[in-house]
Short mmCIF file of C-alpha atoms in Angstrom, two decimals:
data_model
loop_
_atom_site.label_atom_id
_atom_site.label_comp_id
_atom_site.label_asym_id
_atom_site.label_seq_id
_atom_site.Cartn_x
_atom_site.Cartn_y
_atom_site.Cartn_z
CA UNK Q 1 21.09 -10.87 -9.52
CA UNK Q 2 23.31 -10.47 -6.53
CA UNK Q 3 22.28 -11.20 -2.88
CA UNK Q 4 23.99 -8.68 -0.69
CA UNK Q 5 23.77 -8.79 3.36
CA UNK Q 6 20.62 -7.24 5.25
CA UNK Q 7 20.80 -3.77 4.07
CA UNK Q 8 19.72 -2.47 7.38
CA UNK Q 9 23.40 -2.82 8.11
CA UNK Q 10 24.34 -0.38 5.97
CA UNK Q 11 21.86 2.93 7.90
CA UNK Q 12 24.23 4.80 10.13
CA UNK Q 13 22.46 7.27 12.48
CA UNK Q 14 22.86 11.07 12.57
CA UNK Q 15 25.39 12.65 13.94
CA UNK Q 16 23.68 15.54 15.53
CA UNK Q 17 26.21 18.78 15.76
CA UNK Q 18 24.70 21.81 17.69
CA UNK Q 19 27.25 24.32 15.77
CA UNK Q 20 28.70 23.75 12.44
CA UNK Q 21 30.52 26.44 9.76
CA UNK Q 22 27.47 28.27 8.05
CA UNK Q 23 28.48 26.52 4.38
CA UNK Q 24 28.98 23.16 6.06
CA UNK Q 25 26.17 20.82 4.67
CA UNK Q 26 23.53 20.09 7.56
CA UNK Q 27 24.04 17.21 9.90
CA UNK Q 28 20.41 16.28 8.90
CA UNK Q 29 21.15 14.88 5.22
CA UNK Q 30 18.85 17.56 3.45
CA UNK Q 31 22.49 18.11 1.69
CA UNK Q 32 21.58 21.76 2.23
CA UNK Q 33 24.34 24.45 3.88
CA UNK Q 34 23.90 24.74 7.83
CA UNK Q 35 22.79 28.33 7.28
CA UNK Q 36 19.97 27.50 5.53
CA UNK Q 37 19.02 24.42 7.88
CA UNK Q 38 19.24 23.93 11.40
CA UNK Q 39 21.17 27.09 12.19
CA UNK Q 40 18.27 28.90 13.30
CA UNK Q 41 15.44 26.68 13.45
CA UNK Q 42 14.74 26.46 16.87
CA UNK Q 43 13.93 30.29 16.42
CA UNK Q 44 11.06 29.15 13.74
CA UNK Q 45 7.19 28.99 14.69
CA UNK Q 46 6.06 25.21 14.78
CA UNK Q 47 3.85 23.68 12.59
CA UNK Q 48 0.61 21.96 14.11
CA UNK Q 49 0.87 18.05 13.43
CA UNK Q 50 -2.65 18.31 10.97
CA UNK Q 51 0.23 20.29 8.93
CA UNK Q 52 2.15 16.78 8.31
CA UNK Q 53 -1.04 14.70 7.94
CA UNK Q 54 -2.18 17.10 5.24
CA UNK Q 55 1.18 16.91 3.33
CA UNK Q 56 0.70 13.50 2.38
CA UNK Q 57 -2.51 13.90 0.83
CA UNK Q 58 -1.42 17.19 -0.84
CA UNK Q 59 1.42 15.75 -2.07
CA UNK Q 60 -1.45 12.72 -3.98
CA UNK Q 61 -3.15 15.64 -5.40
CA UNK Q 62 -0.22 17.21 -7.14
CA UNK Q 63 2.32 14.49 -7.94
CA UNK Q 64 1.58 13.62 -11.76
CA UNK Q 65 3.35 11.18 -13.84
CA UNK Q 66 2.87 8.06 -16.11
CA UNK Q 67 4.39 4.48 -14.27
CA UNK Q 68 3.96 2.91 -17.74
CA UNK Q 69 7.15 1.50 -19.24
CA UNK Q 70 7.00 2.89 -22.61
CA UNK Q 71 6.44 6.64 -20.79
CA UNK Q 72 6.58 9.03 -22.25
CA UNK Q 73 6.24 8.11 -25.48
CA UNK Q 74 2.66 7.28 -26.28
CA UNK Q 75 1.56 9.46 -23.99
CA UNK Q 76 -1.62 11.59 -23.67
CA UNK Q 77 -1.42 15.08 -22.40
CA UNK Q 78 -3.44 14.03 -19.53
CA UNK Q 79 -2.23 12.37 -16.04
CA UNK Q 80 -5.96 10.91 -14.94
CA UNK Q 81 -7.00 9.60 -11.47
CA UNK Q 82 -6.46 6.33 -12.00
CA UNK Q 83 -8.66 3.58 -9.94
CA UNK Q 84 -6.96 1.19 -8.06
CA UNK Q 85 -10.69 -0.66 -7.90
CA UNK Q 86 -12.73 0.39 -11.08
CA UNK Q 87 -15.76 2.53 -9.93
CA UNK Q 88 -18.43 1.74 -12.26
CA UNK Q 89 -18.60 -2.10 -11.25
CA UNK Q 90 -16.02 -2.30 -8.28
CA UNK Q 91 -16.72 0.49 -5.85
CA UNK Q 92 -20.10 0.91 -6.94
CA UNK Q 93 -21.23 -2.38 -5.29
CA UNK Q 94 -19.90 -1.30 -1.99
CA UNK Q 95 -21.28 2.58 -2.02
CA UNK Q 96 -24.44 4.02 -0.63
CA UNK Q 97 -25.24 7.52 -1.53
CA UNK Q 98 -21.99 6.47 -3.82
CA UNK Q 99 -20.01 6.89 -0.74
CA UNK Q 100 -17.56 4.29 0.71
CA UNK Q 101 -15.54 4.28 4.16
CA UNK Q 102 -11.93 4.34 3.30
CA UNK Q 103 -8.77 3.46 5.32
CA UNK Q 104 -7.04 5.86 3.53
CA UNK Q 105 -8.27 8.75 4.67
CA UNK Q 106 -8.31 10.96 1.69
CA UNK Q 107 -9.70 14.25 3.46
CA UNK Q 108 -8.01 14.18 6.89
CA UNK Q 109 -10.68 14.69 10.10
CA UNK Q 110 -10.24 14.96 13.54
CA UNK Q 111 -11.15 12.09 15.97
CA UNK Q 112 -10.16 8.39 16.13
CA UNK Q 113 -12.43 6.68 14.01
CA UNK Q 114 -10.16 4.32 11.10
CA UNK Q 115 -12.71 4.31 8.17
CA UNK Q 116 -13.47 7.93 7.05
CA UNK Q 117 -16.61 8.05 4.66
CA UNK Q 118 -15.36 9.40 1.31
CA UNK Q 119 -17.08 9.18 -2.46
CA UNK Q 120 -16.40 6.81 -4.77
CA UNK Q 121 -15.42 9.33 -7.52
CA UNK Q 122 -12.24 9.55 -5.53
CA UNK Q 123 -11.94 6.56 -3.65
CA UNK Q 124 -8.73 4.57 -4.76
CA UNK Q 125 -7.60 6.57 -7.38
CA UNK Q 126 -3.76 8.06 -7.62
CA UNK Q 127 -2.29 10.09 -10.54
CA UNK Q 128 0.10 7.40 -11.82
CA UNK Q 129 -0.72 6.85 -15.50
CA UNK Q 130 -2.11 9.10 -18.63
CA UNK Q 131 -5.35 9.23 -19.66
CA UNK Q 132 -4.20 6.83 -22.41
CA UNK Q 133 -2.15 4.18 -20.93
CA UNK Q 134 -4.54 3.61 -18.17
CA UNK Q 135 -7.15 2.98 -20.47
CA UNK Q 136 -5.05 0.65 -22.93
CA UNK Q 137 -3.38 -1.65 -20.61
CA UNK Q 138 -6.19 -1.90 -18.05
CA UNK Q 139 -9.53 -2.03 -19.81
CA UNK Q 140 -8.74 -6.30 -20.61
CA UNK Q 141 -9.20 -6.40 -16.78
CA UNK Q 142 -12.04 -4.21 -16.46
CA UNK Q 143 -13.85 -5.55 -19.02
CA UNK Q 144 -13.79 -8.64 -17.90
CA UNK Q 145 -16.33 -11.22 -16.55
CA UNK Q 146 -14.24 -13.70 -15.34
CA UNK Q 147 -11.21 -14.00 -13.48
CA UNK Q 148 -8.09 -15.42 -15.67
CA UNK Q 149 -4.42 -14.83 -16.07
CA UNK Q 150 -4.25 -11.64 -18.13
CA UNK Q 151 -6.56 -10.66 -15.78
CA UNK Q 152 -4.75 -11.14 -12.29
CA UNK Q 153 -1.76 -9.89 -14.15
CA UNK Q 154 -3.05 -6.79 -15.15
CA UNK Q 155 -4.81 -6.14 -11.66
CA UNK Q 156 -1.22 -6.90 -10.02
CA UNK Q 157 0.50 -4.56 -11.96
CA UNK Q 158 -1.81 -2.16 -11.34
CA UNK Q 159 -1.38 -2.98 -7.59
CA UNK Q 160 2.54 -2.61 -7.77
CA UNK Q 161 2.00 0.50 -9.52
CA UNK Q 162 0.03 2.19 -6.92
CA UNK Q 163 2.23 0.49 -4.38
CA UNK Q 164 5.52 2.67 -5.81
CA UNK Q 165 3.61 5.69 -6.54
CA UNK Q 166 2.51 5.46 -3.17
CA UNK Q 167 5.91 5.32 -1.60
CA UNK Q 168 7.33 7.93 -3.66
CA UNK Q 169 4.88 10.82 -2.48
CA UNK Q 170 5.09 8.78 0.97
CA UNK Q 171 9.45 9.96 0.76
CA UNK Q 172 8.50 13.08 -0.33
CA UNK Q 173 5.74 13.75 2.64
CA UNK Q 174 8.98 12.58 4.89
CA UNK Q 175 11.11 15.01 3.14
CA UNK Q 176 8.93 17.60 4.47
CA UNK Q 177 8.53 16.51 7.58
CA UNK Q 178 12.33 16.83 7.71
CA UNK Q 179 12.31 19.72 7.12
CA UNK Q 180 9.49 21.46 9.47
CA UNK Q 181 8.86 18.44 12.01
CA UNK Q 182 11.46 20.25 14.56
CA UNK Q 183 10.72 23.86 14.42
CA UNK Q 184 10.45 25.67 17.35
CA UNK Q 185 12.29 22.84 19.35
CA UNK Q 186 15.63 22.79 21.26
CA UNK Q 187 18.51 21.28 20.08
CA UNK Q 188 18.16 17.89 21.64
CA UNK Q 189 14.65 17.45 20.60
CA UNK Q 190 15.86 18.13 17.21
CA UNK Q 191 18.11 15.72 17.06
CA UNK Q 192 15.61 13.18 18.42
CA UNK Q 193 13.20 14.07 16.15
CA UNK Q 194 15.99 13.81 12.87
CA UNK Q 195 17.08 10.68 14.13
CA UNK Q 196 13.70 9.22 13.75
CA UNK Q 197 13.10 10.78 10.44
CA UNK Q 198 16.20 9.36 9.37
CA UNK Q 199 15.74 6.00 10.11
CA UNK Q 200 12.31 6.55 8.41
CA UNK Q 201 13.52 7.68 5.55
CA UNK Q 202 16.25 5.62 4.88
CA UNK Q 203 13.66 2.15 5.38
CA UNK Q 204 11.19 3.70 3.02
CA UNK Q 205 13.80 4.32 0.66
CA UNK Q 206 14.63 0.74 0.59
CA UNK Q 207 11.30 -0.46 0.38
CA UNK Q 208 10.97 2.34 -2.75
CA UNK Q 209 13.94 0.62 -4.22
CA UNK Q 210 12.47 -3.22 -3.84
CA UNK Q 211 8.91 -2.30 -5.34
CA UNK Q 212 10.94 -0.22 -8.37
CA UNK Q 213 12.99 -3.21 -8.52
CA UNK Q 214 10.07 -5.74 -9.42
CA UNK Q 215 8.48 -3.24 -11.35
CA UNK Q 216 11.48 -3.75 -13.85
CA UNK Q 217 10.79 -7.48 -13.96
CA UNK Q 218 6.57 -6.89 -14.52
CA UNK Q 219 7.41 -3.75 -16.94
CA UNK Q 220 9.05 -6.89 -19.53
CA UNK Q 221 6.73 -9.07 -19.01
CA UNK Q 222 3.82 -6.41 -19.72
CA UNK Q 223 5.40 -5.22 -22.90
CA UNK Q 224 6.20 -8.84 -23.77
CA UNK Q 225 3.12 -10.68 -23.02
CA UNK Q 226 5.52 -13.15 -21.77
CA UNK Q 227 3.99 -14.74 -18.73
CA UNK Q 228 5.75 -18.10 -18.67
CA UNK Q 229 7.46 -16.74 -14.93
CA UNK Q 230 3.57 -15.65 -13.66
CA UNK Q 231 1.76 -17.58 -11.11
CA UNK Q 232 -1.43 -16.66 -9.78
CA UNK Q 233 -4.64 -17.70 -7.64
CA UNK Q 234 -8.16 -16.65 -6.72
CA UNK Q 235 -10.88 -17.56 -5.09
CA UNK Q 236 -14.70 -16.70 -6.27
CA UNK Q 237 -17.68 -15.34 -4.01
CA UNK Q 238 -21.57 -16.82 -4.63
CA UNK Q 239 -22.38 -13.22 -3.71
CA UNK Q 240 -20.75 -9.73 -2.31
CA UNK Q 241 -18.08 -9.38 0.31
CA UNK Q 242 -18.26 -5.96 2.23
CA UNK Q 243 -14.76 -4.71 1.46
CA UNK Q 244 -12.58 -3.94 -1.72
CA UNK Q 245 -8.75 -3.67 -1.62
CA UNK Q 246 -5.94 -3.84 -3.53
CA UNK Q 247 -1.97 -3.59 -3.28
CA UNK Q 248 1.22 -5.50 -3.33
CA UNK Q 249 2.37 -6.80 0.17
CA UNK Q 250 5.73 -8.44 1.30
CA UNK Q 251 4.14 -11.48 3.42
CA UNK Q 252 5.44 -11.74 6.52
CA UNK Q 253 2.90 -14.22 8.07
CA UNK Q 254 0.51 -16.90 6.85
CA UNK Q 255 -2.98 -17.76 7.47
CA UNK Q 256 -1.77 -20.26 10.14
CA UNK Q 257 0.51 -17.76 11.80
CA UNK Q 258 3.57 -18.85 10.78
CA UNK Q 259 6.47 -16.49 9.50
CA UNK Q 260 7.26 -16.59 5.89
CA UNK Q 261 9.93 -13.46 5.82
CA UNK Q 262 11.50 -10.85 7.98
CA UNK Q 263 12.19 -7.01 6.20
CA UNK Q 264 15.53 -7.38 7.15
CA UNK Q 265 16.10 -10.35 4.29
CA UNK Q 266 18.83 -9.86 1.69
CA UNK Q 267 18.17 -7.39 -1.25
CA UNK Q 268 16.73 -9.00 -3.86
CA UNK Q 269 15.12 -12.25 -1.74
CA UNK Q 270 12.28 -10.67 -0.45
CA UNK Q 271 8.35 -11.77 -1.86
CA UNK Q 272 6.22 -9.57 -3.10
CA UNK Q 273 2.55 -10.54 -3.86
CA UNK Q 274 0.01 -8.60 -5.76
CA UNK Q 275 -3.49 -8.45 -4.44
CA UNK Q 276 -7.38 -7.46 -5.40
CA UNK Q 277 -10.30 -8.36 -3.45
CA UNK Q 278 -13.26 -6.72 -5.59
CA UNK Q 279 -16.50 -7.45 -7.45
CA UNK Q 280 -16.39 -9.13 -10.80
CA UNK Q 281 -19.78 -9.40 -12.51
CA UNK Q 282 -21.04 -9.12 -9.41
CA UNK Q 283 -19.45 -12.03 -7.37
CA UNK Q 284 -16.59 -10.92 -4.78
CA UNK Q 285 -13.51 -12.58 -6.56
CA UNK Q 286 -10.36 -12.38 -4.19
CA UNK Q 287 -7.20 -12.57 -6.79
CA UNK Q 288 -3.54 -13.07 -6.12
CA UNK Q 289 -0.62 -12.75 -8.69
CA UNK Q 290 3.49 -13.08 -8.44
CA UNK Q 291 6.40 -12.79 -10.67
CA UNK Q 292 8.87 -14.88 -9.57
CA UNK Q 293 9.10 -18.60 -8.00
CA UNK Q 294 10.16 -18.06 -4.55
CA UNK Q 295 8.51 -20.27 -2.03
CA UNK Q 296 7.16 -17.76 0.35
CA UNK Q 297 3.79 -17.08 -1.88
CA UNK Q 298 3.05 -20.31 -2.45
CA UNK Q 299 3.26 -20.79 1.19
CA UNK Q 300 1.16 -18.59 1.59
CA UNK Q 301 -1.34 -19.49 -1.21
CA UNK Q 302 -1.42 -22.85 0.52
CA UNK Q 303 -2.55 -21.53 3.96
CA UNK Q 304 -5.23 -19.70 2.22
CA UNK Q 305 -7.10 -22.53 0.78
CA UNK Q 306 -6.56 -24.92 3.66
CA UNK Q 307 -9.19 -22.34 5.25
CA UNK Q 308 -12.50 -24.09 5.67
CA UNK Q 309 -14.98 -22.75 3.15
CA UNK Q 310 -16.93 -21.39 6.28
CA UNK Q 311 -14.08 -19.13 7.43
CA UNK Q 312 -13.09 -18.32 3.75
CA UNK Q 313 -14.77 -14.93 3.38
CA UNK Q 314 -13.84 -13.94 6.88
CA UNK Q 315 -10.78 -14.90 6.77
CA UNK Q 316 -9.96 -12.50 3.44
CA UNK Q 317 -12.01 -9.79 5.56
CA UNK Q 318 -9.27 -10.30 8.02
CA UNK Q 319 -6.62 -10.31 5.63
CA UNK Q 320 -7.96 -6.69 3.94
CA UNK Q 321 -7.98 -5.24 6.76
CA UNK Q 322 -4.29 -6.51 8.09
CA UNK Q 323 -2.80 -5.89 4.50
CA UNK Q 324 -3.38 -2.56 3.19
CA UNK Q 325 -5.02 0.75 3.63
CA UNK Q 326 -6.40 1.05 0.19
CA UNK Q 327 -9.42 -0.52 1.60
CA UNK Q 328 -12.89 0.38 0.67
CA UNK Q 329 -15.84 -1.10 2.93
CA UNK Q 330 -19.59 -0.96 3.07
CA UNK Q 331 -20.87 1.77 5.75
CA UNK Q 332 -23.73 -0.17 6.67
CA UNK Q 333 -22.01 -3.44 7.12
CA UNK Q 334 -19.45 -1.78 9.70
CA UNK Q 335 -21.99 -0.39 11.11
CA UNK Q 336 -24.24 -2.86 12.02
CA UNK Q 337 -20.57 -5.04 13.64
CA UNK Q 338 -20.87 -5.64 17.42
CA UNK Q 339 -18.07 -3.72 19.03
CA UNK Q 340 -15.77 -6.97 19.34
CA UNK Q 341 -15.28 -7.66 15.76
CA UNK Q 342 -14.92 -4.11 14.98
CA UNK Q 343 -12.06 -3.86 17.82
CA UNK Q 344 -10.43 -7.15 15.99
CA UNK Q 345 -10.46 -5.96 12.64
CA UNK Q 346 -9.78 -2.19 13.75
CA UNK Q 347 -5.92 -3.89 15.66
CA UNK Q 348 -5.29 -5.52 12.31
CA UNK Q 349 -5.54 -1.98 10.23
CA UNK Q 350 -3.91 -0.39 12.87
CA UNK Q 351 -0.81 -3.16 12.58
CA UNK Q 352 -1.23 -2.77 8.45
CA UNK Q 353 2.40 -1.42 8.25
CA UNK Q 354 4.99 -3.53 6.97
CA UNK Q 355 7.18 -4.90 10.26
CA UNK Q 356 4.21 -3.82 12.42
CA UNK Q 357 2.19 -7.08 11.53
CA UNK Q 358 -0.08 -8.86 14.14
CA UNK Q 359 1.51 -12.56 14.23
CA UNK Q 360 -1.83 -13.89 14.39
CA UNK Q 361 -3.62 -11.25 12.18
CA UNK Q 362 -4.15 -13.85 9.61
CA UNK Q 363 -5.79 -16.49 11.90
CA UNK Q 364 -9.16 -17.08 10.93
CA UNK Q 365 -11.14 -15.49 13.48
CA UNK Q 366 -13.98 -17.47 15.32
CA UNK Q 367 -16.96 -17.21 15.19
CA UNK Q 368 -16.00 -15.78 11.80
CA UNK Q 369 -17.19 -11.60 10.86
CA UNK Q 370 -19.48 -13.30 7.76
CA UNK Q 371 -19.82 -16.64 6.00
CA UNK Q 372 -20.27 -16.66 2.16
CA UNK Q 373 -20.09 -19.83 -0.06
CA UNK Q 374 -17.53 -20.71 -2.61
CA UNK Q 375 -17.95 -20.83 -5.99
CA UNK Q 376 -14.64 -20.96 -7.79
CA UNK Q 377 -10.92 -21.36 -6.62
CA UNK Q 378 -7.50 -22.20 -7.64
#
């Protein structure tokens, strides 16, 4: 595959035009007439901001489709909420009242708090695969009682699959806001406000693009059963860890702080690794899996097992919380966290977003947030 330059190069910013010929396409890239657009937008009623937090969420509840490779043939007539963390043994082990807090926020509230308590029937799920296919390619992994190859594979597809699900409704929520963000507003706040949109849209896109482009390389080896190009690692609990996660995540830094990769590499050079930190059989088992040989994993990999086994657990805790918001944790566990530790972990979710990344997220923190021994690891 070819290596081109750093496609942020290629993003050229707006080129806001107060007064354009009615059938002219917008200055705003919606690629629809002026007329319909921007002409008169300033004269339209605002939306509140909840209105663009909502979208997102609306947008998970009605975008429908089937990620796997063979789709649609095989098919069932049903696209089912699909857990990213299986709820029977998975979520179950973190709920009370079979509730969960959730970084993900899956019914929007008012006030500052991160973690938002929501029930496990719908915590982690998305609408990314039939009824059928979910059940068929996954139930190997959630079946299981041990970690193992086929295993971490099939949880790190499943992670990728969430992960460009999640960006596609995440370009269409930015559509939106395109659309309605500047209503109301004066010309030059418009064109602030599109230029900021723009750039957002155009960096999602591209990070749409690189998780659809893996997904090409893990759709073969799924149907194949070819794994000779699959490496993968875990690391087993003698007991529970408070949190559940999963996702695939471009590492930028390392568990000693160091920088593996920048988002402006070349196309086709960046590292992705998939990720699940959940219960199996009822031991926390924290399990990585990648596709492809380049050294920034394994770097990464390494730092994570030079972690003494007393930091181990916290250290993961850490790395939940820095990595991804499709994090489930136990309410009584956060709750009983002295206000420091909850500040420290609260800056690394708030710094989850890729480019946004805490240098020194990934430092084990001391005294660490909980100690658990070490069962199992490679």
């Amino acid at each position: 595959m070819a290596i081109l330059n750093n496609p942020f190069d290629e993003y050229a910013p707006l080129e806001p035009t107060e007064q354009m010929k009615r059938n002219e396409i917008c200055w705003c890239r919606s690629g629809r007439k002026w007329k319909n657009c921007h002409r008169l937008r300033s004269d339209k009623s605002p939306l509140p901001l909840s209105a663009f937090n909502a979208r997102f969420y609306e947008e998970a509840k009605t975008t429908k489709f089937c990620l796997h490779p063979s789709a649609p043939a095989g098919c069932s007539d049903t696209v089912c909420a699909a857990h990213t963390i299986q709820k029977r043994t998975g979520l179950i082990a973190l709920a009370e009242d079979r509730h969960v807090l959730s970084a993900r926020d899956s019914s929007p509230a008012s006030g500052s708090n991160l973690l938002q308590k929501v029930g496990i029937k719908k915590a982690s799920t998305f609408y990314g695969f039939c009824a059928d296919h979910d059940n068929r390619t996954f139930k190997p992994a959630e079946s299981a009682d041990q970690p193992n190859e086929n295993v971490a594979f099939l949880l790190s597809y499943r992670a990728l699959c969430f992960e460009v699900y999640t960006k596609k409704i995440g370009l269409q929520t930015l559509h939106f806001c395109r659309d309605n963000m500047d209503r109301g507003q004066a010309f030059p706040e418009q064109a602030r406000i599109q230029q900021l949109l723009a750039a957002s849209i155009f960096s999602t896109s591209l990070g749409y693009a690189e998780h659809l482009r893996s997904k090409d390389d893990w759709d073969a080896a799924l149907l194949s059963g070819d794994r000779s190009n699959f490496s993968w690692s875990f690391v087993k609990f003698d007991g529970l860890l408070p949190i559940a996660t999963s996702g695939v995540f471009i590492p930028e830094f390392d568990f000693e702080g160091n920088q593996l990769q920048a988002l402006d590499a070349p196309r086709g050079s960046l590292a992705l690794l998939g990720f699940n930190i959940l219960p199996i059989s009822g031991k926390t088992c924290a399990v990585f899996g990648w596709l492809d040989k380049k050294p920034q994993n394994a770097r990464f990999l390494e730092t994570l097992h030079a972690v003494p086994e007393s930091h181990l657990a916290s250290a993961l805790i850490q790395f939940g919380f820095d990595t991804c918001d499709n994090l489930f944790v136990n309410p009584s566990w956060w709750d009983q966290l002295d206000k420091e530790k909850k500040t420290y972990l609260e800056r690394n979710l708030r710094g989850s977003t890729p480019g946004s990344k805490w240098p020194t997220g990934l430092i084990p923190n001391d005294p660490p947030v909980l100690e658990l021994p070490v069962i199992a690891r490679t």
